[in-house]
Short mmCIF file of N, CA and C in Angstrom, two decimals:
data_model
loop_
_atom_site.label_atom_id
_atom_site.label_comp_id
_atom_site.label_asym_id
_atom_site.label_seq_id
_atom_site.Cartn_x
_atom_site.Cartn_y
_atom_site.Cartn_z
N MET B 26 0.93 -1.24 0.11
CA MET B 26 0.08 -0.14 -0.09
C MET B 26 0.89 1.26 0.01
N LYS B 27 0.52 2.12 -0.87
CA LYS B 27 1.42 3.41 -0.95
C LYS B 27 1.17 4.36 0.30
N SER B 28 2.36 4.86 0.84
CA SER B 28 2.20 5.63 2.12
C SER B 28 2.06 7.03 1.82
N ASP B 29 1.40 7.74 2.67
CA ASP B 29 1.28 9.26 2.54
C ASP B 29 1.95 10.06 3.46
N PHE B 30 2.88 9.68 4.30
CA PHE B 30 3.55 10.17 5.22
C PHE B 30 4.89 10.91 4.51
N PRO B 31 5.13 12.12 5.16
CA PRO B 31 6.32 12.73 4.53
C PRO B 31 7.68 12.03 4.92
N ALA B 32 8.76 12.29 4.24
CA ALA B 32 9.94 11.58 4.45
C ALA B 32 10.51 11.72 5.78
N THR B 33 10.32 12.86 6.38
CA THR B 33 10.84 12.99 7.70
C THR B 33 9.99 12.64 8.73
N MET B 34 10.10 11.36 9.16
CA MET B 34 9.27 10.59 10.33
C MET B 34 10.10 10.69 11.46
N GLY B 35 10.59 11.73 12.00
CA GLY B 35 11.45 11.75 13.23
C GLY B 35 12.87 11.63 13.18
N ASP B 36 13.17 10.47 12.12
CA ASP B 36 14.56 10.21 11.77
C ASP B 36 15.05 11.51 11.11
N VAL B 37 16.62 11.46 11.02
CA VAL B 37 17.24 12.34 10.26
C VAL B 37 17.48 11.90 8.97
N ASN B 38 16.98 12.22 7.85
CA ASN B 38 17.13 11.46 6.51
C ASN B 38 18.47 11.98 5.95
N LYS B 39 19.05 11.17 5.27
CA LYS B 39 20.26 11.51 4.68
C LYS B 39 20.19 11.18 3.12
N TYR B 40 20.93 11.84 2.21
CA TYR B 40 20.77 11.33 0.82
C TYR B 40 21.41 10.05 0.62
N THR B 41 21.03 9.24 -0.24
CA THR B 41 21.50 7.90 -0.52
C THR B 41 22.78 8.08 -1.40
N GLY B 42 23.96 7.73 -1.09
CA GLY B 42 25.16 7.90 -2.09
C GLY B 42 25.23 7.13 -3.12
N PHE B 43 26.29 7.55 -3.89
CA PHE B 43 26.39 6.62 -5.25
C PHE B 43 26.68 5.21 -4.98
N TRP B 44 27.65 4.87 -3.99
CA TRP B 44 28.02 3.39 -4.07
C TRP B 44 26.75 2.59 -3.33
N GLN B 45 26.10 3.06 -2.63
CA GLN B 45 24.70 2.46 -2.07
C GLN B 45 23.73 2.25 -3.12
N ARG B 46 23.48 3.08 -3.98
CA ARG B 46 22.67 2.94 -5.09
C ARG B 46 23.18 2.06 -6.27
N VAL B 47 24.54 2.09 -6.21
CA VAL B 47 24.97 1.02 -7.24
C VAL B 47 24.75 -0.35 -6.76
N GLY B 48 24.97 -0.71 -5.58
CA GLY B 48 24.48 -1.89 -4.83
C GLY B 48 23.21 -2.22 -5.03
N ALA B 49 22.21 -1.30 -4.85
CA ALA B 49 20.78 -1.46 -5.06
C ALA B 49 20.53 -1.78 -6.36
N SER B 50 21.25 -1.19 -7.28
CA SER B 50 20.98 -1.50 -8.68
C SER B 50 21.39 -2.80 -8.98
N LEU B 51 22.53 -3.30 -8.38
CA LEU B 51 23.06 -4.61 -8.79
C LEU B 51 22.21 -5.72 -8.25
N ILE B 52 21.22 -5.50 -7.05
CA ILE B 52 20.60 -6.29 -6.58
C ILE B 52 19.41 -6.32 -7.47
N ASP B 53 18.81 -5.24 -8.06
CA ASP B 53 17.60 -5.22 -8.84
C ASP B 53 17.84 -5.96 -9.94
N THR B 54 19.32 -5.81 -10.68
CA THR B 54 19.54 -6.32 -12.10
C THR B 54 19.67 -7.97 -11.76
N VAL B 55 20.04 -8.24 -10.63
CA VAL B 55 20.30 -9.74 -10.65
C VAL B 55 18.82 -10.60 -10.45
N ILE B 56 17.94 -9.75 -9.57
CA ILE B 56 16.76 -10.21 -9.55
C ILE B 56 15.81 -10.39 -10.85
N LEU B 57 16.10 -9.24 -11.54
CA LEU B 57 15.28 -9.21 -12.93
C LEU B 57 16.06 -10.26 -13.71
N LEU B 58 17.23 -10.59 -13.86
CA LEU B 58 18.00 -11.72 -14.57
C LEU B 58 17.32 -12.96 -14.17
N VAL B 59 17.28 -13.27 -13.00
CA VAL B 59 16.87 -14.42 -12.55
C VAL B 59 15.40 -14.94 -12.93
N ILE B 60 14.79 -13.74 -12.91
CA ILE B 60 13.25 -13.98 -13.39
C ILE B 60 13.28 -14.00 -14.89
N THR B 61 13.73 -13.18 -15.75
CA THR B 61 13.43 -13.17 -17.14
C THR B 61 14.44 -14.20 -17.86
N TYR B 62 15.53 -14.50 -17.49
CA TYR B 62 16.50 -15.04 -18.46
C TYR B 62 16.15 -16.62 -18.52
N PRO B 63 15.48 -17.15 -17.55
CA PRO B 63 14.92 -18.66 -17.95
C PRO B 63 13.94 -18.56 -18.86
N ILE B 64 13.24 -17.69 -18.65
CA ILE B 64 11.68 -17.75 -19.74
C ILE B 64 12.28 -17.33 -21.01
N LEU B 65 13.41 -16.49 -21.09
CA LEU B 65 13.81 -16.16 -22.49
C LEU B 65 14.48 -17.34 -22.97
N ILE B 66 15.25 -17.91 -22.48
CA ILE B 66 16.03 -19.21 -22.96
C ILE B 66 15.08 -20.20 -23.21
N SER B 67 13.97 -20.45 -22.41
CA SER B 67 13.16 -21.55 -22.74
C SER B 67 12.36 -21.28 -24.02
N ILE B 68 12.27 -19.86 -24.34
CA ILE B 68 11.30 -19.56 -25.55
C ILE B 68 12.42 -19.53 -26.64
N TYR B 69 13.56 -18.77 -26.65
CA TYR B 69 14.59 -18.73 -27.69
C TYR B 69 15.79 -19.65 -27.75
N GLY B 70 15.91 -20.31 -26.60
CA GLY B 70 16.90 -21.19 -26.84
C GLY B 70 18.45 -20.63 -26.20
N TRP B 71 19.29 -21.26 -26.00
CA TRP B 71 20.63 -20.56 -25.54
C TRP B 71 21.19 -19.52 -26.42
N ASN B 72 21.01 -19.68 -27.76
CA ASN B 72 21.44 -18.78 -28.81
C ASN B 72 20.88 -17.24 -28.36
N TYR B 73 20.00 -17.25 -27.61
CA TYR B 73 19.19 -15.93 -27.27
C TYR B 73 20.54 -15.16 -26.71
N LEU B 74 21.36 -15.74 -25.87
CA LEU B 74 22.45 -14.92 -24.98
C LEU B 74 23.46 -14.47 -26.07
N GLU B 75 23.67 -14.98 -27.16
CA GLU B 75 24.49 -14.68 -28.16
C GLU B 75 24.05 -13.64 -29.26
N GLY B 76 22.84 -13.45 -29.17
CA GLY B 76 22.15 -12.71 -30.40
C GLY B 76 22.51 -11.08 -30.10
N ASP B 77 22.50 -10.58 -31.27
CA ASP B 77 22.84 -9.18 -31.41
C ASP B 77 21.57 -8.25 -31.59
N ASP B 78 20.43 -8.77 -31.65
CA ASP B 78 19.13 -8.14 -31.73
C ASP B 78 18.77 -7.28 -30.55
N LEU B 79 18.37 -5.90 -30.72
CA LEU B 79 17.98 -5.38 -29.49
C LEU B 79 16.54 -5.96 -28.81
N VAL B 80 15.78 -6.53 -29.90
CA VAL B 80 14.63 -7.23 -29.33
C VAL B 80 14.53 -8.53 -30.37
N ALA B 81 14.55 -9.67 -29.56
CA ALA B 81 14.52 -10.78 -30.65
C ALA B 81 13.10 -11.48 -31.00
N GLY B 82 11.99 -10.71 -30.51
CA GLY B 82 10.75 -11.08 -30.81
C GLY B 82 9.73 -10.32 -29.78
N PHE B 83 8.57 -10.95 -30.17
CA PHE B 83 7.49 -10.23 -29.43
C PHE B 83 7.69 -10.83 -27.86
N ALA B 84 7.86 -12.02 -27.55
CA ALA B 84 8.12 -12.24 -26.20
C ALA B 84 9.31 -11.55 -25.37
N ASP B 85 10.31 -11.43 -26.21
CA ASP B 85 11.31 -10.51 -25.74
C ASP B 85 11.06 -9.36 -25.49
N LEU B 86 10.27 -8.46 -26.15
CA LEU B 86 9.79 -7.21 -25.86
C LEU B 86 8.88 -7.30 -24.56
N LEU B 87 8.10 -8.15 -24.47
CA LEU B 87 7.27 -8.31 -23.25
C LEU B 87 8.13 -8.46 -22.25
N ILE B 88 8.95 -9.38 -22.08
CA ILE B 88 9.74 -9.98 -20.97
C ILE B 88 10.85 -9.01 -20.56
N SER B 89 11.66 -8.73 -21.56
CA SER B 89 12.76 -7.64 -21.35
C SER B 89 12.53 -6.21 -21.23
N TRP B 90 11.59 -5.69 -21.78
CA TRP B 90 11.44 -4.38 -21.80
C TRP B 90 10.13 -3.94 -21.10
N ILE B 91 8.97 -4.37 -21.42
CA ILE B 91 7.61 -4.08 -20.89
C ILE B 91 7.54 -4.58 -19.42
N PHE B 92 7.77 -5.71 -19.07
CA PHE B 92 8.01 -6.39 -17.67
C PHE B 92 8.64 -5.40 -16.82
N PRO B 93 10.03 -5.15 -17.19
CA PRO B 93 10.60 -4.47 -16.11
C PRO B 93 10.17 -2.96 -15.94
N LEU B 94 9.59 -2.36 -16.99
CA LEU B 94 8.94 -1.09 -16.89
C LEU B 94 7.80 -1.16 -15.98
N VAL B 95 6.86 -2.08 -16.16
CA VAL B 95 5.78 -2.11 -15.30
C VAL B 95 6.27 -2.45 -13.65
N ALA B 96 7.17 -3.38 -13.57
CA ALA B 96 7.46 -3.94 -12.17
C ALA B 96 8.30 -2.79 -11.41
N VAL B 97 9.19 -2.03 -12.20
CA VAL B 97 9.91 -1.01 -11.44
C VAL B 97 9.12 0.17 -11.09
N ILE B 98 8.08 0.49 -11.88
CA ILE B 98 7.16 1.74 -11.71
C ILE B 98 6.40 1.09 -10.79
N ALA B 99 5.67 -0.04 -10.76
CA ALA B 99 4.97 -0.51 -9.66
C ALA B 99 5.42 -0.38 -8.19
N PHE B 100 6.62 -0.87 -8.25
CA PHE B 100 7.37 -0.87 -6.95
C PHE B 100 7.69 0.47 -6.41
N TRP B 101 8.17 1.28 -7.44
CA TRP B 101 8.28 2.64 -6.93
C TRP B 101 6.90 3.38 -6.43
N PHE B 102 5.76 3.03 -7.09
CA PHE B 102 4.62 3.60 -6.81
C PHE B 102 4.01 3.18 -5.31
N TYR B 103 4.07 1.68 -5.03
CA TYR B 103 3.52 1.28 -3.94
C TYR B 103 4.47 1.11 -2.78
N ARG B 104 5.75 1.26 -3.04
CA ARG B 104 6.81 1.12 -2.05
C ARG B 104 7.90 2.15 -1.85
N GLN B 105 7.94 3.01 -3.02
CA GLN B 105 8.92 3.92 -2.86
C GLN B 105 10.28 3.50 -3.19
N ALA B 106 10.38 2.37 -3.62
CA ALA B 106 11.73 1.75 -3.86
C ALA B 106 11.46 0.32 -4.65
N THR B 107 12.69 -0.15 -5.11
CA THR B 107 12.61 -1.43 -5.65
C THR B 107 13.26 -2.34 -4.60
N PRO B 108 13.28 -3.55 -4.80
CA PRO B 108 13.79 -4.54 -3.98
C PRO B 108 15.13 -4.00 -3.43
N GLY B 109 16.10 -3.67 -4.52
CA GLY B 109 17.56 -3.10 -4.04
C GLY B 109 17.53 -2.13 -3.26
N LYS B 110 16.51 -1.10 -3.38
CA LYS B 110 16.70 0.14 -2.69
C LYS B 110 15.95 -0.32 -1.30
N MET B 111 14.84 -1.32 -1.07
CA MET B 111 14.66 -1.56 0.01
C MET B 111 15.40 -2.23 1.09
N ALA B 112 16.47 -3.18 0.15
CA ALA B 112 17.48 -3.87 0.92
C ALA B 112 18.36 -2.86 1.58
N ILE B 113 18.70 -1.86 0.99
CA ILE B 113 19.49 -0.77 1.62
C ILE B 113 18.72 0.28 2.56
N GLN B 114 17.46 0.09 2.83
CA GLN B 114 16.46 0.83 3.33
C GLN B 114 16.35 2.39 2.69
N ALA B 115 16.57 2.48 1.53
CA ALA B 115 16.43 3.88 0.83
C ALA B 115 15.16 3.98 0.17
N ARG B 116 14.65 5.09 -0.12
CA ARG B 116 13.43 5.34 -0.67
C ARG B 116 13.30 6.58 -1.57
N ILE B 117 12.72 6.66 -2.70
CA ILE B 117 12.39 7.82 -3.48
C ILE B 117 11.27 8.61 -2.95
N VAL B 118 11.60 9.83 -2.98
CA VAL B 118 10.69 11.10 -2.56
C VAL B 118 10.82 12.16 -3.40
N ASP B 119 9.84 13.06 -3.22
CA ASP B 119 9.65 14.19 -3.95
C ASP B 119 10.67 15.16 -3.31
N ALA B 120 11.65 15.78 -4.54
CA ALA B 120 12.63 16.66 -3.97
C ALA B 120 12.40 17.90 -3.14
N LYS B 121 10.96 18.33 -3.55
CA LYS B 121 10.57 19.65 -3.00
C LYS B 121 9.96 19.34 -1.79
N THR B 122 9.00 18.35 -1.31
CA THR B 122 8.08 18.28 -0.29
C THR B 122 8.70 17.08 0.59
N GLY B 123 9.41 16.02 0.16
CA GLY B 123 9.89 14.98 0.92
C GLY B 123 8.50 13.82 0.94
N GLY B 124 7.61 14.06 0.19
CA GLY B 124 6.40 13.29 0.09
C GLY B 124 6.48 12.27 -0.86
N ASN B 125 5.43 11.60 -1.32
CA ASN B 125 5.38 10.48 -2.12
C ASN B 125 5.39 11.35 -3.52
N PRO B 126 6.29 10.80 -4.67
CA PRO B 126 6.26 11.22 -5.91
C PRO B 126 5.03 10.82 -6.48
N THR B 127 4.59 11.56 -7.56
CA THR B 127 3.35 11.27 -8.34
C THR B 127 3.85 10.12 -9.35
N LEU B 128 2.83 9.46 -9.96
CA LEU B 128 2.99 8.46 -11.14
C LEU B 128 3.88 9.11 -12.36
N GLN B 129 3.40 10.27 -12.55
CA GLN B 129 3.93 11.19 -13.65
C GLN B 129 5.57 11.35 -13.37
N GLN B 130 5.91 11.59 -12.08
CA GLN B 130 7.42 11.77 -11.65
C GLN B 130 8.00 10.29 -11.99
N TYR B 131 7.52 9.39 -11.45
CA TYR B 131 8.07 7.95 -11.72
C TYR B 131 8.16 7.44 -13.16
N ILE B 132 7.26 7.81 -13.87
CA ILE B 132 7.32 7.62 -15.36
C ILE B 132 8.54 8.53 -16.15
N VAL B 133 8.66 9.77 -15.60
CA VAL B 133 9.65 10.58 -16.01
C VAL B 133 10.99 10.18 -15.70
N ARG B 134 11.07 9.73 -14.41
CA ARG B 134 12.27 9.12 -13.73
C ARG B 134 12.76 7.87 -14.51
N TYR B 135 11.94 6.84 -14.89
CA TYR B 135 12.30 5.73 -15.60
C TYR B 135 12.61 5.93 -16.90
N ILE B 136 12.11 6.99 -17.65
CA ILE B 136 12.59 7.34 -19.04
C ILE B 136 13.96 7.95 -18.90
N GLY B 137 14.20 8.98 -17.79
CA GLY B 137 15.33 9.52 -17.56
C GLY B 137 16.46 8.59 -17.27
N TYR B 138 16.31 7.44 -16.89
CA TYR B 138 17.40 6.44 -17.01
C TYR B 138 17.99 6.24 -18.31
N PHE B 139 17.13 6.16 -19.33
CA PHE B 139 17.86 5.97 -20.70
C PHE B 139 18.56 7.11 -20.97
N LEU B 140 17.95 8.48 -20.76
CA LEU B 140 18.71 9.59 -21.36
C LEU B 140 19.89 9.66 -20.38
N ALA B 141 20.00 9.33 -19.09
CA ALA B 141 21.02 9.58 -18.35
C ALA B 141 22.31 8.53 -18.76
N THR B 142 21.85 7.57 -19.40
CA THR B 142 23.23 6.57 -19.74
C THR B 142 23.73 6.84 -21.13
N ILE B 143 22.87 7.78 -22.02
CA ILE B 143 23.48 8.04 -23.24
C ILE B 143 24.93 8.46 -23.34
N PRO B 144 25.08 9.58 -22.78
CA PRO B 144 26.42 10.10 -22.80
C PRO B 144 27.51 9.49 -21.84
N LEU B 145 27.81 8.04 -22.12
CA LEU B 145 28.80 7.37 -21.46
C LEU B 145 28.28 7.14 -19.93
N GLY B 146 27.05 7.22 -19.72
CA GLY B 146 26.54 7.06 -18.34
C GLY B 146 26.61 8.17 -17.38
N LEU B 147 27.07 9.31 -17.99
CA LEU B 147 27.59 10.46 -17.03
C LEU B 147 26.34 10.95 -16.21
N GLY B 148 25.16 10.71 -16.59
CA GLY B 148 23.94 11.09 -15.94
C GLY B 148 23.76 10.29 -14.77
N ILE B 149 24.17 8.97 -14.79
CA ILE B 149 24.01 8.08 -13.60
C ILE B 149 25.29 8.40 -12.70
N LEU B 150 26.39 8.54 -13.33
CA LEU B 150 27.76 8.94 -12.34
C LEU B 150 27.51 10.22 -11.71
N TRP B 151 26.69 11.10 -12.23
CA TRP B 151 26.29 12.36 -11.76
C TRP B 151 25.98 12.21 -10.25
N VAL B 152 25.39 11.21 -9.72
CA VAL B 152 25.02 10.94 -8.35
C VAL B 152 26.27 11.21 -7.46
N ALA B 153 27.41 10.83 -8.09
CA ALA B 153 28.69 10.79 -7.19
C ALA B 153 28.92 12.13 -6.80
N TRP B 154 28.76 13.30 -7.69
CA TRP B 154 29.40 14.59 -7.71
C TRP B 154 28.18 15.61 -7.01
N ASP B 155 26.88 15.27 -7.30
CA ASP B 155 25.84 15.98 -6.83
C ASP B 155 25.61 16.22 -5.51
N LYS B 156 25.32 17.59 -5.08
CA LYS B 156 25.21 17.77 -3.53
C LYS B 156 24.02 17.04 -2.96
N LYS B 157 22.89 16.82 -3.90
CA LYS B 157 21.76 16.13 -3.33
C LYS B 157 21.82 14.73 -3.76
N LYS B 158 22.91 14.21 -4.27
CA LYS B 158 23.08 12.76 -4.71
C LYS B 158 21.96 12.42 -5.83
N GLN B 159 21.70 13.38 -6.66
CA GLN B 159 20.62 13.21 -7.79
C GLN B 159 21.33 13.13 -8.97
N GLY B 160 20.94 12.00 -9.72
CA GLY B 160 21.39 11.59 -11.28
C GLY B 160 20.44 12.39 -12.06
N TRP B 161 20.79 12.47 -13.38
CA TRP B 161 19.92 13.16 -14.35
C TRP B 161 18.44 12.84 -14.27
N HIS B 162 18.07 11.49 -14.03
CA HIS B 162 16.78 10.92 -14.06
C HIS B 162 16.19 11.56 -12.74
N ASP B 163 16.76 11.61 -11.58
CA ASP B 163 16.10 12.33 -10.47
C ASP B 163 15.94 13.91 -10.56
N LYS B 164 16.82 14.45 -11.32
CA LYS B 164 16.68 16.05 -11.75
C LYS B 164 15.47 15.92 -12.52
N LEU B 165 15.38 15.34 -13.58
CA LEU B 165 14.38 15.36 -14.68
C LEU B 165 12.86 15.10 -13.71
N ALA B 166 12.78 14.22 -13.10
CA ALA B 166 11.75 13.78 -12.32
C ALA B 166 11.37 14.62 -11.03
N GLY B 167 12.36 15.44 -10.65
CA GLY B 167 12.27 16.07 -9.25
C GLY B 167 12.01 15.28 -7.99
N THR B 168 13.07 14.29 -8.11
CA THR B 168 12.95 13.30 -7.11
C THR B 168 14.38 13.23 -6.22
N VAL B 169 14.55 12.59 -5.07
CA VAL B 169 15.69 12.40 -4.35
C VAL B 169 15.66 10.96 -3.95
N VAL B 170 16.67 10.23 -3.56
CA VAL B 170 16.79 9.10 -2.82
C VAL B 170 17.37 9.25 -1.52
N ILE B 171 16.37 8.88 -0.64
CA ILE B 171 16.99 9.19 0.86
C ILE B 171 16.98 8.00 1.52
N ASN B 172 17.95 7.83 2.67
CA ASN B 172 18.19 6.84 3.52
C ASN B 172 18.07 7.30 4.92
N PRO B 173 17.14 7.22 5.83
CA PRO B 173 17.02 7.48 7.22
C PRO B 173 18.27 6.86 8.10
N LYS B 174 18.76 5.69 7.64
CA LYS B 174 19.65 4.97 8.50
C LYS B 174 21.26 5.32 8.13
N SER B 175 21.36 6.07 7.20
CA SER B 175 22.79 6.20 6.59
C SER B 175 23.37 7.45 7.37
N SER B 176 24.72 7.33 7.69
CA SER B 176 25.37 8.47 8.29
C SER B 176 26.46 9.13 7.46
N GLN B 177 26.37 8.29 6.13
CA GLN B 177 27.65 8.65 5.21
C GLN B 177 27.47 9.97 4.39
N THR B 178 26.26 10.49 4.28
CA THR B 178 26.11 11.60 3.29
C THR B 178 25.14 12.74 4.18
N GLN B 179 25.19 13.85 3.53
CA GLN B 179 24.44 15.00 4.22
C GLN B 179 23.08 14.82 4.52
N GLU B 180 22.59 15.73 5.41
CA GLU B 180 21.18 15.82 5.74
C GLU B 180 20.38 16.36 4.69
N VAL B 181 19.10 15.75 4.47
CA VAL B 181 18.10 16.14 3.59
C VAL B 181 17.34 17.32 4.11
N GLU B 182 17.31 18.45 3.15
CA GLU B 182 16.39 19.66 3.12
C GLU B 182 15.28 19.70 2.35
N PHE B 183 14.05 19.80 2.51
CA PHE B 183 12.94 19.97 1.55
C PHE B 183 12.57 21.24 1.37
N GLU B 184 12.23 21.92 0.27
CA GLU B 184 11.92 23.35 0.21
C GLU B 184 10.46 23.35 0.89
N GLY B 185 9.62 22.49 0.68
CA GLY B 185 8.32 22.72 1.16
C GLY B 185 8.18 22.44 2.77
N LYS B 186 9.23 22.32 3.47
CA LYS B 186 9.08 22.18 4.85
C LYS B 186 9.56 23.30 5.68
#
């Protein structure tokens, strides 16, 4: 169930740093691969792993592109985090209010990942240098990733508070 409470629930929130987010992303990637690859290999055979096509067929489109989009946005919308972010106790919040982002923000954030990777992944690496630890996808969507348990990064300040 989607929560409606603001991000500051008594704990001091911290921006989630680059390496924590890399770890969360690796967890999410492994989960997606464990779910999708056995299905894709059962449909297309082992040659699927050696293929150069962006999309091998309709099933590949559904399993490799549509399923991750729906799953990630659903996790963000209902839990404010993917399983990887949940594992590190981080969550996505609106950068101005600290509240829940809208569905539109999540969709823009997802599309923003693709834009952020185009220039050699610079938009993703940006998290390491940004004072609010925002990648380009976060900046486009107006979101930040916070972690109330972290002591490694700076405290979060929201404009609307």
